[in-house]
């Protein structure tokens, strides 16, 4: 025997009855523009279940650091006279720059995969039918993807910092400049100027690249206007020969995470805009390894401002000082910008406000384009 179905609630004065609190709350959560924790966790699980993608993340971020440092530690252990310590400053800069290059590429791959997984699997239509906000579906992918990339880069960079700190070379008391001239380490600009005035002949050899001509007499002290350039050369040599300090490592870690975050957000936006994972990945890989190096190293006549619109050029200028000597650029850039970056640019640097505007503009523009495409896409 079945009980009769409950009768529909009658209209009172032409108005519908108030919805129950539980149903109102569920409907509000379902159509909310901000993603819920459960939605973020679901997006994160979808990415983690893609074994090929997770293997790619591990191979491109953690594996190179483990392989290079492991080989250097083994070589130094068996033949210390021939192979130096694994924590050499030059090796630190090379591996950190390698993490940045591969990190941007793998972040772009993860971003493109996160943007197109539902489309390729045919699940986008069913997600829309459930009534969830399309904006929430897009925004949920951001923390889900960064939760995978951020720890991977942090693990690789932490291993590099530990090896550099505990297996590094002893810190020298002097800095070797041009023509093997030793300059005391740890000088600020005023102290360096005092040293230049007291040792004019050695200063001329250290900062000019060659010894003074025989019989030419004493070298005149450096002019006040030259000390800025000389101090930039001095700090660049110091960064190349010394292990980075703890605060410098912290700055480099933040810069690496920013590099990876930009790669993911651009890949997510481009993947959502095109709907093609492979095309988006190819375009961003080409941007990172072909277009950006050309724009950052060669000044194109009448196109300098256009070159500076590339986010890779802005990030090259923001590159921390300890990484600039190994970046293969045309020498230190502006110095004194955010994070203490000196850049690795072969073109004149842009103002700090312009550099920040380019980085923020890429993040905001691609996020807006990706969210707009998802909100207007046919289900």
Tab-separated table of C-alpha atoms in Angstrom:
chain	number	residue	atom	x	y	z
A	1	UNK	CA	0.000	0.000	0.000
A	2	UNK	CA	1.506	3.310	-1.041
A	3	UNK	CA	0.948	6.626	0.621
A	4	UNK	CA	-0.490	9.393	-1.537
A	5	UNK	CA	1.876	12.007	-2.881
A	6	UNK	CA	1.827	15.291	-0.992
A	7	UNK	CA	-0.465	17.845	-2.509
A	8	UNK	CA	1.022	20.908	-4.094
A	9	UNK	CA	1.097	23.899	-1.825
A	10	UNK	CA	-1.611	26.379	-2.855
A	11	UNK	CA	-0.798	29.868	-4.036
A	12	UNK	CA	-1.521	32.567	-1.496
A	13	UNK	CA	-2.617	35.888	-2.998
A	14	UNK	CA	-1.034	34.891	-6.308
A	15	UNK	CA	2.402	34.395	-4.752
A	16	UNK	CA	4.458	31.241	-4.586
A	17	UNK	CA	5.368	29.886	-1.169
A	18	UNK	CA	8.835	30.608	0.172
A	19	UNK	CA	11.501	28.055	-0.674
A	20	UNK	CA	12.880	25.918	2.116
A	21	UNK	CA	16.158	27.193	3.605
A	22	UNK	CA	18.084	24.048	2.667
A	23	UNK	CA	17.010	24.181	-0.976
A	24	UNK	CA	17.784	27.897	-1.226
A	25	UNK	CA	21.272	27.368	0.157
A	26	UNK	CA	21.983	24.492	-2.255
A	27	UNK	CA	20.780	26.475	-5.229
A	28	UNK	CA	22.880	29.449	-4.165
A	29	UNK	CA	26.003	27.336	-3.933
A	30	UNK	CA	25.271	25.654	-7.253
A	31	UNK	CA	25.063	28.891	-9.207
A	32	UNK	CA	27.669	30.874	-7.266
A	33	UNK	CA	30.404	32.541	-9.322
A	34	UNK	CA	33.127	31.559	-6.848
A	35	UNK	CA	34.108	27.868	-6.785
A	36	UNK	CA	33.493	25.763	-3.720
A	37	UNK	CA	36.141	23.658	-2.057
A	38	UNK	CA	34.544	20.467	-3.361
A	39	UNK	CA	34.653	21.779	-6.935
A	40	UNK	CA	38.324	22.718	-6.582
A	41	UNK	CA	39.112	19.302	-5.125
A	42	UNK	CA	37.332	17.633	-8.036
A	43	UNK	CA	39.329	19.636	-10.591
A	44	UNK	CA	42.532	18.790	-8.713
A	45	UNK	CA	41.673	15.089	-8.700
A	46	UNK	CA	40.975	15.133	-12.436
A	47	UNK	CA	44.453	16.501	-13.111
A	48	UNK	CA	46.177	14.120	-10.699
A	49	UNK	CA	44.520	11.107	-12.316
A	50	UNK	CA	46.149	11.927	-15.642
A	51	UNK	CA	49.273	9.827	-15.167
A	52	UNK	CA	50.983	10.997	-18.324
A	53	UNK	CA	50.603	14.619	-17.292
A	54	UNK	CA	51.872	13.963	-13.780
A	55	UNK	CA	54.886	12.073	-15.138
A	56	UNK	CA	55.627	15.027	-17.401
A	57	UNK	CA	55.484	17.398	-14.422
A	58	UNK	CA	57.909	15.239	-12.443
A	59	UNK	CA	60.283	14.693	-15.365
A	60	UNK	CA	60.505	18.368	-16.333
A	61	UNK	CA	60.694	19.898	-12.855
A	62	UNK	CA	62.187	17.475	-10.317
A	63	UNK	CA	64.094	14.924	-12.417
A	64	UNK	CA	66.675	17.335	-13.983
A	65	UNK	CA	67.637	18.713	-10.566
A	66	UNK	CA	67.966	15.241	-9.041
A	67	UNK	CA	69.967	13.929	-11.988
A	68	UNK	CA	72.425	16.824	-12.241
A	69	UNK	CA	73.027	17.155	-8.510
A	70	UNK	CA	73.245	13.391	-8.062
A	71	UNK	CA	75.901	13.071	-10.746
A	72	UNK	CA	77.888	16.005	-9.391
A	73	UNK	CA	77.787	14.592	-5.868
A	74	UNK	CA	78.919	11.176	-7.124
A	75	UNK	CA	81.746	12.614	-9.257
A	76	UNK	CA	83.010	14.737	-6.370
A	77	UNK	CA	82.838	11.763	-4.021
A	78	UNK	CA	84.944	9.481	-6.231
A	79	UNK	CA	87.319	12.101	-7.684
A	80	UNK	CA	87.315	15.288	-5.551
A	81	UNK	CA	90.560	16.548	-7.102
A	82	UNK	CA	89.038	16.718	-10.580
A	83	UNK	CA	85.419	17.537	-9.797
A	84	UNK	CA	84.566	20.376	-7.459
A	85	UNK	CA	81.749	20.481	-4.900
A	86	UNK	CA	78.230	20.061	-6.190
A	87	UNK	CA	77.109	23.313	-4.591
A	88	UNK	CA	79.128	25.654	-6.807
A	89	UNK	CA	77.546	29.088	-7.437
A	90	UNK	CA	77.664	28.650	-11.213
A	91	UNK	CA	75.861	25.316	-11.010
A	92	UNK	CA	73.212	26.834	-8.736
A	93	UNK	CA	72.433	29.516	-11.304
A	94	UNK	CA	72.351	27.037	-14.192
A	95	UNK	CA	69.960	24.629	-12.446
A	96	UNK	CA	67.706	27.433	-11.168
A	97	UNK	CA	67.421	28.866	-14.679
A	98	UNK	CA	66.724	25.351	-15.955
A	99	UNK	CA	63.903	24.982	-13.428
A	100	UNK	CA	62.481	28.287	-14.651
A	101	UNK	CA	62.587	27.294	-18.332
A	102	UNK	CA	61.141	23.824	-17.848
A	103	UNK	CA	58.755	25.098	-15.191
A	104	UNK	CA	57.136	27.556	-17.601
A	105	UNK	CA	56.794	24.852	-20.263
A	106	UNK	CA	55.261	22.250	-17.963
A	107	UNK	CA	52.986	24.899	-16.430
A	108	UNK	CA	51.728	25.770	-19.907
A	109	UNK	CA	51.059	22.083	-20.573
A	110	UNK	CA	49.131	21.683	-17.330
A	111	UNK	CA	47.169	24.872	-17.966
A	112	UNK	CA	46.196	23.805	-21.489
A	113	UNK	CA	45.205	20.353	-20.208
A	114	UNK	CA	43.115	21.829	-17.381
A	115	UNK	CA	41.281	24.080	-19.846
A	116	UNK	CA	40.455	21.375	-22.400
A	117	UNK	CA	39.948	18.203	-20.343
A	118	UNK	CA	36.171	18.587	-20.072
A	119	UNK	CA	35.849	19.420	-23.766
A	120	UNK	CA	37.932	16.467	-24.926
A	121	UNK	CA	36.182	14.050	-22.576
A	122	UNK	CA	32.732	15.298	-23.565
A	123	UNK	CA	31.888	16.305	-20.010
A	124	UNK	CA	31.472	20.048	-20.506
A	125	UNK	CA	27.829	19.703	-21.578
A	126	UNK	CA	26.925	17.729	-18.455
A	127	UNK	CA	28.688	20.214	-16.183
A	128	UNK	CA	26.665	23.039	-17.711
A	129	UNK	CA	23.403	21.091	-17.373
A	130	UNK	CA	23.941	20.747	-13.630
A	131	UNK	CA	23.485	24.512	-13.336
A	132	UNK	CA	26.959	25.301	-12.035
A	133	UNK	CA	28.331	28.689	-12.869
A	134	UNK	CA	30.681	28.564	-15.834
A	135	UNK	CA	32.837	31.195	-14.171
A	136	UNK	CA	33.153	28.974	-11.106
A	137	UNK	CA	34.123	26.054	-13.341
A	138	UNK	CA	36.919	28.156	-14.804
A	139	UNK	CA	38.137	29.672	-11.540
A	140	UNK	CA	38.255	26.254	-9.864
A	141	UNK	CA	40.966	25.196	-12.292
A	142	UNK	CA	43.375	27.886	-11.079
A	143	UNK	CA	44.012	26.677	-7.499
A	144	UNK	CA	43.689	23.064	-8.650
A	145	UNK	CA	46.522	23.435	-11.161
A	146	UNK	CA	48.738	25.629	-8.997
A	147	UNK	CA	48.410	23.096	-6.165
A	148	UNK	CA	50.217	20.620	-8.432
A	149	UNK	CA	52.843	22.900	-9.965
A	150	UNK	CA	53.791	24.925	-6.893
A	151	UNK	CA	54.904	21.981	-4.715
A	152	UNK	CA	56.768	20.353	-7.617
A	153	UNK	CA	58.861	23.477	-8.216
A	154	UNK	CA	59.314	23.963	-4.468
A	155	UNK	CA	60.680	20.412	-4.065
A	156	UNK	CA	63.177	20.849	-6.897
A	157	UNK	CA	64.376	24.241	-5.681
A	158	UNK	CA	64.594	23.099	-2.038
A	159	UNK	CA	66.903	20.251	-3.039
A	160	UNK	CA	69.061	22.727	-4.961
A	161	UNK	CA	69.251	25.078	-1.974
A	162	UNK	CA	70.160	22.275	0.431
A	163	UNK	CA	72.961	20.978	-1.780
A	164	UNK	CA	74.269	24.504	-2.305
A	165	UNK	CA	74.196	25.251	1.426
A	166	UNK	CA	75.786	22.001	2.656
A	167	UNK	CA	77.946	20.971	-0.309
A	168	UNK	CA	79.019	24.389	-1.549
A	169	UNK	CA	82.448	25.922	-1.934
A	170	UNK	CA	83.895	27.998	0.926
A	171	UNK	CA	83.012	31.643	0.583
A	172	UNK	CA	86.086	33.629	-0.517
A	173	UNK	CA	87.143	36.839	1.192
A	174	UNK	CA	87.798	38.635	-2.101
A	175	UNK	CA	86.112	39.031	-5.469
A	176	UNK	CA	88.152	38.257	-8.586
A	177	UNK	CA	87.732	40.996	-11.198
A	178	UNK	CA	89.302	41.499	-14.631
A	179	UNK	CA	92.973	40.579	-15.007
A	180	UNK	CA	92.819	38.552	-11.770
A	181	UNK	CA	92.566	41.613	-9.567
A	182	UNK	CA	91.230	40.830	-6.097
A	183	UNK	CA	88.773	43.254	-4.549
A	184	UNK	CA	87.563	42.837	-0.950
A	185	UNK	CA	84.178	41.153	-0.743
A	186	UNK	CA	81.048	42.542	0.843
A	187	UNK	CA	81.609	46.214	-0.007
A	188	UNK	CA	78.751	48.626	-0.495
A	189	UNK	CA	78.945	51.396	-3.088
A	190	UNK	CA	80.527	53.947	-0.747
A	191	UNK	CA	83.132	51.446	0.470
A	192	UNK	CA	83.942	50.440	-3.096
A	193	UNK	CA	84.450	54.085	-4.041
A	194	UNK	CA	86.850	54.484	-1.109
A	195	UNK	CA	88.786	51.420	-2.257
A	196	UNK	CA	88.956	52.780	-5.818
A	197	UNK	CA	90.351	56.106	-4.600
A	198	UNK	CA	92.974	54.376	-2.445
A	199	UNK	CA	94.023	51.867	-5.157
A	200	UNK	CA	93.688	53.699	-8.497
A	201	UNK	CA	96.040	51.430	-10.477
A	202	UNK	CA	94.409	48.206	-9.323
A	203	UNK	CA	90.970	49.729	-9.843
A	204	UNK	CA	91.853	50.598	-13.438
A	205	UNK	CA	92.864	46.989	-14.083
A	206	UNK	CA	89.874	45.570	-12.248
A	207	UNK	CA	87.204	47.564	-14.062
A	208	UNK	CA	88.800	48.304	-17.432
A	209	UNK	CA	89.812	44.768	-18.378
A	210	UNK	CA	93.526	45.356	-18.795
A	211	UNK	CA	96.585	46.608	-16.906
A	212	UNK	CA	97.743	50.167	-17.060
A	213	UNK	CA	100.299	50.974	-19.746
A	214	UNK	CA	103.952	50.867	-18.548
A	215	UNK	CA	105.362	54.294	-17.787
A	216	UNK	CA	102.004	55.983	-18.022
A	217	UNK	CA	102.173	57.204	-14.447
A	218	UNK	CA	99.558	56.812	-11.740
A	219	UNK	CA	96.000	56.280	-12.776
A	220	UNK	CA	93.585	59.026	-11.771
A	221	UNK	CA	90.840	58.074	-9.319
A	222	UNK	CA	87.482	57.105	-10.709
A	223	UNK	CA	85.114	59.955	-11.393
A	224	UNK	CA	81.976	60.056	-9.207
A	225	UNK	CA	79.823	59.305	-12.215
A	226	UNK	CA	81.652	56.022	-12.914
A	227	UNK	CA	81.165	54.410	-9.520
A	228	UNK	CA	77.630	53.240	-10.357
A	229	UNK	CA	78.816	51.222	-13.351
A	230	UNK	CA	81.798	49.877	-11.436
A	231	UNK	CA	79.603	48.843	-8.521
A	232	UNK	CA	77.276	47.002	-10.924
A	233	UNK	CA	80.269	45.097	-12.336
A	234	UNK	CA	81.475	44.367	-8.814
A	235	UNK	CA	78.156	42.990	-7.588
A	236	UNK	CA	77.715	40.928	-10.760
A	237	UNK	CA	81.125	39.303	-10.211
A	238	UNK	CA	80.250	38.754	-6.556
A	239	UNK	CA	76.973	37.046	-7.476
A	240	UNK	CA	78.755	34.780	-9.959
A	241	UNK	CA	81.497	33.698	-7.513
A	242	UNK	CA	79.610	33.467	-4.214
A	243	UNK	CA	76.891	31.139	-3.015
A	244	UNK	CA	73.557	32.969	-2.744
A	245	UNK	CA	72.569	34.081	0.730
A	246	UNK	CA	69.390	32.804	2.363
A	247	UNK	CA	67.426	35.943	1.518
A	248	UNK	CA	68.589	35.722	-2.104
A	249	UNK	CA	67.437	32.097	-2.282
A	250	UNK	CA	64.053	33.184	-0.967
A	251	UNK	CA	63.777	35.822	-3.703
A	252	UNK	CA	64.727	33.275	-6.347
A	253	UNK	CA	62.094	30.867	-5.038
A	254	UNK	CA	59.403	33.538	-5.290
A	255	UNK	CA	60.539	34.391	-8.811
A	256	UNK	CA	60.375	30.738	-9.866
A	257	UNK	CA	56.864	30.353	-8.475
A	258	UNK	CA	55.795	33.523	-10.312
A	259	UNK	CA	57.279	32.185	-13.550
A	260	UNK	CA	55.372	28.922	-13.173
A	261	UNK	CA	52.168	30.705	-12.180
A	262	UNK	CA	52.286	32.912	-15.278
A	263	UNK	CA	52.885	29.903	-17.503
A	264	UNK	CA	49.890	28.092	-16.034
A	265	UNK	CA	47.497	31.044	-16.222
A	266	UNK	CA	48.482	31.858	-19.803
A	267	UNK	CA	48.165	28.200	-20.792
A	268	UNK	CA	44.785	27.971	-19.090
A	269	UNK	CA	43.490	31.091	-20.809
A	270	UNK	CA	44.849	30.182	-24.229
A	271	UNK	CA	43.592	26.605	-23.946
A	272	UNK	CA	40.122	27.803	-23.005
A	273	UNK	CA	40.148	30.339	-25.843
A	274	UNK	CA	41.215	27.910	-28.571
A	275	UNK	CA	39.793	24.684	-27.163
A	276	UNK	CA	42.916	22.913	-28.471
A	277	UNK	CA	45.418	21.488	-25.997
A	278	UNK	CA	48.148	20.666	-28.502
A	279	UNK	CA	47.965	23.983	-30.335
A	280	UNK	CA	48.101	25.963	-27.086
A	281	UNK	CA	51.094	23.971	-25.829
A	282	UNK	CA	53.008	24.413	-29.101
A	283	UNK	CA	52.394	28.165	-29.166
A	284	UNK	CA	53.577	28.682	-25.595
A	285	UNK	CA	56.628	26.439	-25.983
A	286	UNK	CA	57.592	28.422	-29.068
A	287	UNK	CA	57.105	31.651	-27.124
A	288	UNK	CA	59.387	30.448	-24.324
A	289	UNK	CA	62.283	28.905	-26.260
A	290	UNK	CA	62.255	30.856	-29.539
A	291	UNK	CA	60.416	34.188	-29.420
A	292	UNK	CA	61.380	35.415	-25.953
A	293	UNK	CA	65.162	34.789	-26.308
A	294	UNK	CA	65.192	36.709	-29.583
A	295	UNK	CA	63.214	39.634	-28.197
A	296	UNK	CA	65.257	39.760	-24.980
A	297	UNK	CA	68.691	39.633	-26.619
A	298	UNK	CA	68.360	41.664	-29.823
A	299	UNK	CA	67.076	45.225	-30.076
A	300	UNK	CA	64.860	45.477	-33.153
A	301	UNK	CA	64.849	48.998	-34.621
A	302	UNK	CA	61.589	50.908	-34.057
A	303	UNK	CA	60.118	47.908	-32.213
A	304	UNK	CA	61.662	48.211	-28.752
A	305	UNK	CA	58.377	48.970	-27.007
A	306	UNK	CA	56.784	46.021	-28.796
A	307	UNK	CA	59.543	43.723	-27.537
A	308	UNK	CA	58.890	44.856	-23.996
A	309	UNK	CA	55.270	43.688	-24.211
A	310	UNK	CA	56.464	40.072	-24.062
A	311	UNK	CA	56.005	38.730	-20.555
A	312	UNK	CA	59.211	36.714	-20.906
A	313	UNK	CA	61.189	39.931	-21.436
A	314	UNK	CA	59.617	41.433	-18.305
A	315	UNK	CA	60.412	38.302	-16.301
A	316	UNK	CA	63.985	38.352	-17.634
A	317	UNK	CA	64.366	41.870	-16.296
A	318	UNK	CA	62.917	40.742	-12.967
A	319	UNK	CA	65.318	37.787	-12.821
A	320	UNK	CA	67.128	37.819	-9.430
A	321	UNK	CA	70.741	38.945	-9.411
A	322	UNK	CA	72.220	35.536	-8.576
A	323	UNK	CA	70.712	34.049	-11.751
A	324	UNK	CA	71.586	36.828	-14.193
A	325	UNK	CA	75.271	35.888	-14.752
A	326	UNK	CA	74.271	32.412	-15.963
A	327	UNK	CA	71.303	33.499	-18.037
A	328	UNK	CA	73.363	34.141	-21.140
A	329	UNK	CA	72.232	37.708	-21.505
A	330	UNK	CA	74.084	40.840	-22.347
A	331	UNK	CA	75.057	41.592	-18.777
A	332	UNK	CA	73.245	43.015	-15.812
A	333	UNK	CA	70.195	45.090	-16.395
A	334	UNK	CA	68.843	47.937	-14.311
A	335	UNK	CA	69.588	46.710	-10.815
A	336	UNK	CA	67.560	47.663	-7.805
A	337	UNK	CA	64.214	46.548	-9.227
A	338	UNK	CA	61.853	44.240	-7.384
A	339	UNK	CA	63.439	41.173	-5.745
A	340	UNK	CA	66.866	42.748	-6.334
A	341	UNK	CA	66.736	41.674	-9.970
A	342	UNK	CA	69.391	42.814	-12.399
A	343	UNK	CA	68.031	41.040	-15.418
A	344	UNK	CA	69.727	39.256	-18.272
A	345	UNK	CA	68.614	41.523	-21.062
A	346	UNK	CA	70.501	42.481	-24.169
A	347	UNK	CA	68.122	45.394	-24.766
A	348	UNK	CA	67.619	48.582	-22.736
A	349	UNK	CA	65.460	47.740	-19.706
A	350	UNK	CA	62.005	49.176	-19.237
A	351	UNK	CA	60.925	51.209	-16.188
A	352	UNK	CA	59.889	49.213	-13.151
A	353	UNK	CA	56.249	50.328	-13.422
A	354	UNK	CA	56.147	49.172	-17.047
A	355	UNK	CA	57.628	45.800	-16.147
A	356	UNK	CA	55.007	45.283	-13.435
A	357	UNK	CA	52.261	46.401	-15.820
A	358	UNK	CA	53.324	43.857	-18.455
A	359	UNK	CA	53.355	40.965	-15.969
A	360	UNK	CA	50.018	41.889	-14.393
A	361	UNK	CA	48.529	42.601	-17.818
A	362	UNK	CA	49.361	39.136	-19.137
A	363	UNK	CA	47.880	37.471	-16.056
A	364	UNK	CA	44.667	39.502	-16.108
A	365	UNK	CA	44.185	39.547	-19.879
A	366	UNK	CA	44.532	35.810	-20.440
A	367	UNK	CA	42.420	35.001	-17.382
A	368	UNK	CA	39.634	37.282	-18.606
A	369	UNK	CA	39.800	35.885	-22.156
A	370	UNK	CA	39.739	32.301	-20.909
A	371	UNK	CA	36.821	32.903	-18.554
A	372	UNK	CA	34.888	34.806	-21.237
A	373	UNK	CA	35.333	31.957	-23.731
A	374	UNK	CA	34.126	29.369	-21.240
A	375	UNK	CA	31.082	31.483	-20.355
A	376	UNK	CA	30.115	31.925	-24.025
A	377	UNK	CA	31.013	28.476	-25.360
A	378	UNK	CA	28.200	26.345	-26.738
A	379	UNK	CA	27.457	23.376	-24.540
